[in-house]
Coordinates of C-alpha atoms in Angstrom, one line a residue:
M24 CA 101.5 126.4 163.1
S25 CA 100.4 128.5 166.0
S26 CA 99.0 131.1 163.7
C27 CA 96.2 128.6 163.0
G28 CA 94.3 130.0 166.0
S29 CA 94.2 133.5 164.5
S30 CA 91.0 135.0 163.0
S31 CA 92.7 135.7 159.7
L32 CA 93.1 132.1 158.7
F33 CA 91.3 129.9 156.2
C34 CA 92.0 126.2 156.6
C35 CA 91.6 123.4 154.1
E36 CA 92.4 119.7 153.6
T37 CA 92.4 118.8 149.9
G38 CA 92.4 115.1 149.7
I39 CA 96.0 114.7 150.8
R40 CA 96.5 111.3 152.5
T41 CA 99.5 109.7 154.2
R42 CA 99.3 105.9 154.6
P43 CA 101.3 103.7 157.0
S44 CA 103.3 102.4 154.0
G45 CA 104.7 105.8 153.5
L46 CA 102.8 106.3 150.3
C47 CA 101.4 109.8 149.9
T48 CA 98.9 111.0 147.3
F49 CA 98.3 114.7 146.7
A50 CA 95.2 115.7 144.8
S51 CA 93.9 119.0 143.3
I52 CA 97.3 120.8 143.5
P53 CA 99.1 120.2 140.2
S54 CA 102.4 121.9 141.4
L55 CA 103.1 119.4 144.1
L56 CA 105.1 116.3 143.5
F57 CA 103.0 113.1 143.5
T58 CA 104.3 109.7 144.6
F59 CA 102.7 106.4 143.7
R60 CA 103.6 102.7 144.2
E61 CA 105.2 101.8 140.9
Q62 CA 107.0 98.7 139.7
P63 CA 110.7 99.1 140.5
Q64 CA 112.0 97.7 137.2
H65 CA 111.0 100.8 135.4
H66 CA 113.3 103.7 136.1
T67 CA 113.0 106.2 133.2
L68 CA 110.8 107.1 130.3
S69 CA 112.0 108.4 127.0
F70 CA 109.6 110.1 124.7
S71 CA 109.9 110.3 120.9
F72 CA 108.6 113.8 120.1
R73 CA 107.2 113.5 116.6
K74 CA 104.1 114.2 114.5
P75 CA 101.1 112.1 115.2
L76 CA 101.0 109.0 113.0
K77 CA 97.8 110.1 111.3
L78 CA 99.7 113.0 109.7
V79 CA 102.5 110.9 108.1
M80 CA 100.6 107.8 106.9
S81 CA 99.2 107.9 103.4
Q82 CA 96.6 105.1 104.0
P83 CA 93.9 105.1 106.7
L84 CA 94.7 102.9 109.7
I85 CA 92.3 100.1 110.4
L86 CA 90.8 98.1 113.3
N87 CA 92.3 94.8 112.2
S88 CA 89.8 94.3 109.4
A89 CA 88.1 97.5 108.2
T90 CA 87.8 101.2 109.0
V91 CA 84.8 101.9 111.2
E92 CA 82.0 103.8 109.4
E93 CA 78.9 103.1 111.5
P94 CA 78.1 105.9 114.0
E95 CA 77.9 103.9 117.2
D96 CA 77.7 100.3 118.3
S97 CA 79.2 98.1 121.0
S98 CA 82.1 97.0 118.8
L99 CA 83.4 100.6 118.7
F100 CA 84.4 100.2 122.3
D101 CA 86.1 96.8 121.9
Y102 CA 89.5 98.5 122.1
H103 CA 91.2 95.1 122.0
R104 CA 90.5 95.0 118.3
I105 CA 92.6 98.1 117.5
D106 CA 95.4 97.3 115.1
E107 CA 98.7 97.1 117.1
K108 CA 100.5 99.6 114.9
L109 CA 97.8 102.2 115.5
L110 CA 97.6 101.2 119.2
Q111 CA 101.4 101.8 119.7
S112 CA 101.1 105.2 118.0
I113 CA 98.2 106.2 120.3
V114 CA 100.2 105.1 123.4
N115 CA 103.3 107.1 122.2
D116 CA 101.2 110.2 121.7
A117 CA 99.6 109.7 125.1
L118 CA 103.0 109.6 126.8
V119 CA 104.1 112.7 125.0
W120 CA 100.9 114.6 125.9
S121 CA 101.3 113.5 129.6
A122 CA 104.9 114.8 129.7
L123 CA 104.0 118.1 128.1
N124 CA 100.9 118.7 130.3
C125 CA 102.2 117.5 133.7
L126 CA 100.0 114.3 133.9
L127 CA 102.9 113.0 135.9
V128 CA 103.7 111.4 139.3
G129 CA 106.8 110.7 141.2
D130 CA 108.4 107.3 140.5
R131 CA 109.3 105.6 143.8
S132 CA 111.9 103.4 142.1
V133 CA 114.0 106.5 141.4
Q134 CA 116.0 107.3 144.6
R135 CA 115.8 111.1 144.3
S136 CA 112.2 111.2 143.3
G137 CA 110.2 113.3 145.7
T138 CA 113.3 115.1 147.0
V139 CA 114.6 116.9 143.9
P140 CA 112.1 118.8 141.8
G141 CA 111.6 117.3 138.3
V142 CA 113.6 114.2 139.0
G143 CA 112.1 110.7 138.7
L144 CA 108.8 111.4 137.1
V145 CA 106.5 109.0 135.3
H146 CA 103.1 109.3 133.7
L147 CA 100.0 108.7 135.9
P148 CA 98.6 105.2 135.5
L149 CA 95.9 105.8 132.8
S150 CA 93.3 104.2 130.6
L151 CA 94.4 104.9 127.0
L152 CA 90.9 105.6 125.7
P153 CA 87.7 106.8 127.5
T154 CA 85.1 104.3 128.9
P155 CA 81.5 104.4 127.4
L156 CA 78.8 105.5 129.8
P157 CA 75.1 105.8 128.9
Q158 CA 74.0 109.5 129.0
S159 CA 71.0 108.7 131.3
Y160 CA 73.3 107.5 134.1
W161 CA 75.6 110.4 133.6
K162 CA 72.8 112.9 133.9
Q163 CA 71.5 111.1 137.0
A164 CA 74.9 111.2 138.8
C165 CA 75.4 114.9 138.0
E166 CA 71.9 115.9 139.2
L167 CA 72.5 114.2 142.5
A168 CA 75.6 116.3 143.4
P169 CA 73.8 119.5 144.7
I170 CA 71.2 117.3 146.5
F171 CA 74.0 115.5 148.4
N172 CA 75.6 118.9 149.2
E173 CA 72.4 120.0 150.9
L174 CA 72.1 116.6 152.7
V175 CA 75.6 116.8 154.1
D176 CA 75.5 120.4 155.1
R177 CA 74.0 120.9 158.6
E178 CA 76.7 122.9 160.4
I179 CA 79.6 123.3 158.0
R180 CA 80.1 126.2 155.7
M181 CA 82.2 124.9 152.9
G182 CA 82.8 121.5 151.3
I183 CA 84.6 120.0 148.3
M184 CA 83.3 116.4 148.0
R185 CA 83.2 113.5 145.5
S186 CA 80.4 111.0 145.3
D187 CA 81.4 107.7 143.7
Y188 CA 79.0 105.4 141.7
M189 CA 79.0 102.2 139.7
I190 CA 76.3 100.9 137.4
D191 CA 75.0 97.6 138.7
E192 CA 74.5 95.2 135.7
K193 CA 71.9 93.1 137.6
T194 CA 69.5 95.9 138.5
K195 CA 70.5 98.3 135.7
S196 CA 70.8 101.0 138.4
L197 CA 73.3 103.7 139.2
L198 CA 74.4 102.9 142.8
Q199 CA 76.5 104.9 145.1
I200 CA 79.7 103.4 146.4
E201 CA 80.5 106.1 148.9
I202 CA 80.6 109.8 149.4
N203 CA 84.0 111.4 150.1
T204 CA 84.0 114.5 152.1
I205 CA 87.7 114.6 152.8
S206 CA 89.4 112.2 150.5
S207 CA 87.9 113.8 147.4
S208 CA 91.1 113.5 145.3
Y209 CA 92.0 113.6 141.6
A210 CA 90.1 116.8 140.6
A211 CA 93.1 118.3 138.8
F212 CA 94.2 115.0 137.4
G213 CA 90.7 114.2 136.3
S214 CA 90.7 117.5 134.3
L215 CA 94.0 116.5 132.7
M216 CA 92.8 113.1 131.8
T217 CA 89.8 114.6 130.0
G218 CA 92.3 116.8 128.0
L219 CA 94.4 113.8 127.1
H220 CA 91.4 111.8 125.8
K221 CA 90.0 114.7 123.9
S222 CA 93.4 115.3 122.3
L223 CA 93.8 111.6 121.3
L224 CA 90.3 111.4 119.9
S225 CA 90.8 114.6 117.9
D226 CA 93.9 112.9 116.4
Y227 CA 92.6 109.4 116.0
G228 CA 88.9 109.6 116.3
K229 CA 88.2 109.1 112.6
H230 CA 90.2 105.8 112.7
L231 CA 88.4 104.6 115.8
G232 CA 84.9 105.8 114.9
L233 CA 84.8 108.0 118.0
D234 CA 83.9 111.6 118.5
S235 CA 85.9 113.8 121.0
Q236 CA 82.8 115.8 121.6
R237 CA 81.3 112.8 123.4
V238 CA 83.8 113.2 126.1
P239 CA 82.2 115.7 128.5
S240 CA 84.2 118.8 129.5
N241 CA 85.8 118.7 132.9
N242 CA 87.1 121.6 134.9
A243 CA 87.0 119.9 138.3
G244 CA 90.4 121.3 139.3
D245 CA 89.5 124.9 138.5
Q246 CA 86.1 124.7 140.2
S247 CA 87.7 123.4 143.4
A248 CA 90.1 126.3 143.3
E249 CA 87.3 128.8 142.6
A250 CA 85.3 127.5 145.5
L251 CA 88.3 128.1 147.8
A252 CA 88.8 131.5 146.4
K253 CA 85.1 132.4 146.9
A254 CA 85.3 131.2 150.5
W255 CA 88.4 133.5 151.0
T256 CA 86.4 136.4 149.6
E257 CA 83.4 135.6 151.9
Y258 CA 85.8 135.6 154.9
N259 CA 86.2 139.3 154.2
N260 CA 89.7 139.7 155.5
P261 CA 92.4 140.7 153.0
R262 CA 95.1 139.3 155.3
A263 CA 93.5 135.8 155.4
V264 CA 95.4 132.9 154.1
V265 CA 94.6 129.4 152.9
L266 CA 96.3 126.7 155.0
V267 CA 96.6 123.2 153.5
V268 CA 96.9 120.6 156.2
V269 CA 98.5 117.3 155.5
Q270 CA 96.9 115.2 158.2
E271 CA 98.7 116.8 161.1
W272 CA 96.3 116.0 163.9
R273 CA 97.5 118.6 166.3
A274 CA 97.1 121.2 163.6
R275 CA 93.7 119.7 162.8
L276 CA 92.6 120.2 166.4
L277 CA 93.9 123.8 166.5
M278 CA 92.2 124.5 163.2
E279 CA 88.8 123.1 164.5
Q280 CA 89.0 125.3 167.6
S281 CA 89.8 128.4 165.6
S282 CA 87.3 130.8 163.9
A283 CA 88.6 129.8 160.4
I284 CA 86.4 128.5 157.6
K285 CA 87.1 124.7 157.7
C286 CA 87.1 122.6 154.5
P287 CA 86.1 120.2 155.8
S288 CA 85.1 120.8 159.4
I289 CA 85.3 117.8 161.7
S290 CA 81.6 117.2 161.4
Y291 CA 81.9 117.2 157.6
H292 CA 84.8 114.8 157.9
L293 CA 82.7 112.4 159.9
V294 CA 79.7 112.6 157.6
G295 CA 81.9 111.0 154.9
T296 CA 82.5 107.9 157.1
K297 CA 80.9 104.7 155.9
K298 CA 79.0 104.3 159.2
I299 CA 77.2 107.6 158.7
Q300 CA 76.3 106.6 155.1
Q301 CA 74.9 103.4 156.4
E302 CA 72.7 105.3 159.0
L303 CA 71.4 107.6 156.3
A304 CA 70.3 104.6 154.3
K305 CA 67.9 103.5 157.1
P306 CA 64.2 104.0 156.4
G307 CA 63.0 107.3 157.7
V308 CA 66.4 108.9 158.3
L309 CA 66.6 111.0 155.1
E310 CA 63.2 112.5 155.9
R311 CA 64.7 114.1 159.0
F312 CA 67.2 116.1 156.9
V313 CA 65.6 116.6 153.5
E314 CA 62.1 118.1 153.0
N315 CA 61.8 117.8 149.2
K316 CA 60.2 114.5 148.5
D317 CA 61.6 114.4 144.9
H318 CA 65.1 114.8 146.3
I319 CA 64.5 112.0 148.8
A320 CA 63.4 109.7 146.0
K321 CA 66.5 110.5 143.9
L322 CA 68.8 109.9 146.9
R323 CA 67.2 106.6 147.8
A324 CA 67.3 105.4 144.2
C325 CA 71.1 105.5 144.2
F326 CA 71.6 103.9 147.6
A327 CA 73.0 100.4 147.6
G328 CA 72.1 98.1 150.4
L329 CA 73.9 99.2 153.6
W330 CA 73.6 97.5 157.0
S331 CA 75.0 97.6 160.5
L332 CA 76.4 94.3 161.9
E333 CA 73.8 94.7 164.6
D334 CA 71.3 93.3 162.1
S335 CA 71.7 89.6 162.8
D336 CA 69.5 88.5 159.9
I337 CA 71.7 90.3 157.3
V338 CA 74.9 89.0 159.0
K339 CA 73.5 85.5 158.7
K340 CA 72.7 86.0 155.0
A341 CA 76.2 87.4 154.5
I342 CA 77.8 84.3 156.1
E343 CA 75.7 82.1 153.9
N344 CA 76.3 84.1 150.7
P345 CA 79.5 86.1 151.1
E346 CA 79.7 86.7 147.3
L347 CA 76.7 89.1 147.5
F348 CA 78.3 91.4 150.1
V349 CA 81.3 93.6 150.9
L350 CA 82.5 94.1 154.5
K351 CA 83.8 97.7 154.8
P352 CA 86.0 99.0 157.7
Q353 CA 86.1 102.7 158.6
R354 CA 89.2 103.3 156.5
E355 CA 90.1 105.1 153.3
G356 CA 92.4 104.6 150.3
G357 CA 91.7 101.2 148.9
G358 CA 93.0 97.8 149.9
N359 CA 90.8 97.5 153.0
N360 CA 87.5 96.0 152.0
I361 CA 86.8 92.3 152.7
Y362 CA 85.2 89.9 150.2
G363 CA 84.3 86.2 149.8
D364 CA 85.6 83.6 152.2
A365 CA 87.6 86.2 154.1
L366 CA 84.3 88.1 154.7
R367 CA 82.6 84.9 156.1
E368 CA 85.6 84.2 158.3
T369 CA 85.7 87.8 159.7
L370 CA 82.0 87.8 160.5
L371 CA 82.3 84.4 162.3
K372 CA 85.3 85.6 164.3
L373 CA 83.4 88.8 165.3
Q374 CA 80.5 86.7 166.4
E375 CA 82.7 84.4 168.5
S376 CA 84.6 87.2 170.2
G377 CA 81.4 89.0 171.3
S378 CA 83.3 92.3 171.4
R379 CA 82.2 95.7 170.1
E380 CA 84.7 95.5 167.3
D381 CA 81.9 94.8 164.9
A382 CA 80.9 98.5 165.2
A383 CA 84.0 99.3 163.1
Y384 CA 82.4 97.6 160.0
I385 CA 79.4 97.9 157.8
L386 CA 78.0 95.5 155.3
M387 CA 77.3 96.7 151.8
Q388 CA 75.4 95.1 148.9
R389 CA 78.0 94.0 146.4
I390 CA 77.6 95.8 143.0
F391 CA 78.3 93.8 139.9
P392 CA 79.1 96.3 137.0
A393 CA 79.5 95.2 133.4
S394 CA 83.1 94.8 132.2
C395 CA 84.5 96.7 129.2
P396 CA 87.6 96.0 127.1
A397 CA 90.3 98.6 127.8
I398 CA 93.9 99.4 127.3
L399 CA 95.7 100.3 130.5
V400 CA 99.1 102.1 130.4
R401 CA 101.6 102.0 133.3
N402 CA 105.2 102.9 133.3
G403 CA 105.1 103.4 129.5
N404 CA 103.8 99.9 128.9
W405 CA 100.3 99.0 127.8
D406 CA 98.2 96.0 128.6
K407 CA 94.8 94.8 127.4
G408 CA 92.2 93.8 129.9
H409 CA 88.6 93.7 130.8
T410 CA 87.8 96.4 133.3
I411 CA 85.1 97.9 135.4
T412 CA 84.8 101.6 136.2
E413 CA 83.8 103.9 139.1
V414 CA 82.4 107.3 138.3
G415 CA 83.3 110.1 140.7
I416 CA 81.2 113.3 140.6
F417 CA 82.8 116.4 142.3
S418 CA 80.7 119.0 144.0
T419 CA 81.4 122.3 145.7
Y420 CA 79.3 124.0 148.4
L421 CA 79.6 127.3 150.3
R422 CA 77.1 128.8 152.7
N423 CA 77.3 131.9 154.8
K424 CA 74.8 131.6 157.6
D425 CA 71.5 131.0 155.7
K426 CA 72.8 132.2 152.4
V427 CA 73.9 129.5 149.9
I428 CA 76.6 131.0 147.8
I429 CA 77.8 127.9 145.8
N430 CA 76.0 124.6 145.3
N431 CA 77.4 123.0 142.1
E432 CA 78.2 119.8 140.4
S433 CA 81.9 120.5 139.7
G434 CA 83.5 118.0 137.3
Y435 CA 84.3 114.4 137.5
T436 CA 86.9 111.7 137.5
L437 CA 86.8 108.0 136.5
R438 CA 88.8 105.2 138.1
T439 CA 89.1 102.0 136.1
K440 CA 90.5 98.7 137.3
M441 CA 90.7 95.1 136.1
S442 CA 87.4 93.3 136.5
S443 CA 89.3 90.5 138.4
S444 CA 90.4 92.9 141.1
N445 CA 88.3 93.4 144.2
E446 CA 90.0 96.5 145.3
G447 CA 90.3 99.9 143.7
G448 CA 92.4 103.0 144.2
V449 CA 94.9 104.5 141.8
A450 CA 97.4 105.4 144.6
A451 CA 97.0 102.0 146.1
G452 CA 98.2 100.4 142.8
F453 CA 94.9 98.8 141.7
G454 CA 93.5 101.2 139.2
V455 CA 94.1 103.9 136.6
L456 CA 92.5 107.2 135.8
D457 CA 90.0 107.4 133.0
T458 CA 87.3 109.6 131.5
V459 CA 83.7 109.3 130.2
Y460 CA 82.6 108.7 126.6
L461 CA 78.8 109.4 126.5
T462 CA 76.7 106.9 124.5

């Protein structure tokens, strides 16, 4: 690790996180072994390698009553109506595709998983079919990516980030959940999920009334790698290497003190914290960093309500109406947000203590997205449920002094969870990966 101080080093953190529970997630590097929290009763998966059902059935498969002929209506996306024989066939093909294309993670219930390559693998938790998203919201989210890149970049030279959004059913608005400057994971898996859904719709689309061309292409994994390669080229030293840091803080300090290109730098890391996002949402703050008035308007349009706990009026409102707010600590990875009665109790305790501990939290407007019928697949088993979805738009940025070399929207990922769940996070065990179906 001592070589981190040399001038021929390029350092990068790629969304790799270690949690106190011992659960690790690795993103954007398909060759690594991935470990997730899985149910212990499932130890192995066996795949029946066979032709797709559509090639061997003489009669068209149906959605319980009739083959869909209309081009597009809301009933097309009521996946709960799919005939169970067809549904099981799609699930089987999804499992086969996942095995053949490395859409796999380590299964913690298998003792040697994570220690012996290729042992104890299971498919990634996934949504069987893509989730519908109006094209206008999709376009808005993609257009915001390069604007956020410019907003975040003040001192840093390179960034790979992911901005997460939900569509609020009450206001019919695309609202930002958060911007991830370090934990921007699932680029490579997101690309694989797109491949899976395109493949399934190519095979079964005529039976479902769905068109695989409506699933937007997604090369997030490639674009992240290309940005790193371009940064290496800009470093202009053929002996330079890319160092991937897995949250070793001593190495992180050494990296920051070196002349390496940091992805992210410590300042970039801090910009992704919830407190900084709350400060940016204050009136007049964006104007200090963004000159283009059209860009300012686009950024403000996607900001959900964000407040410091120093605002006594908003804290009072949150105590009186906790269902309208989310209390967020400065932590990552899912499972940390506070809702409902627990939110009220936490705010009251913070008020009583009179300490500065309240600075570790922000209040956010709670977003109420519309739910959608979905089929969720875990450990080879499928379940029907009503779900909500979070859209993550990746972006890449590279600047050399005043010259902007890369500033792109760079693919996407969707994370879908049961509508009854407050928390998200695929690695935390709450959600599954998904893709977009444009409507």
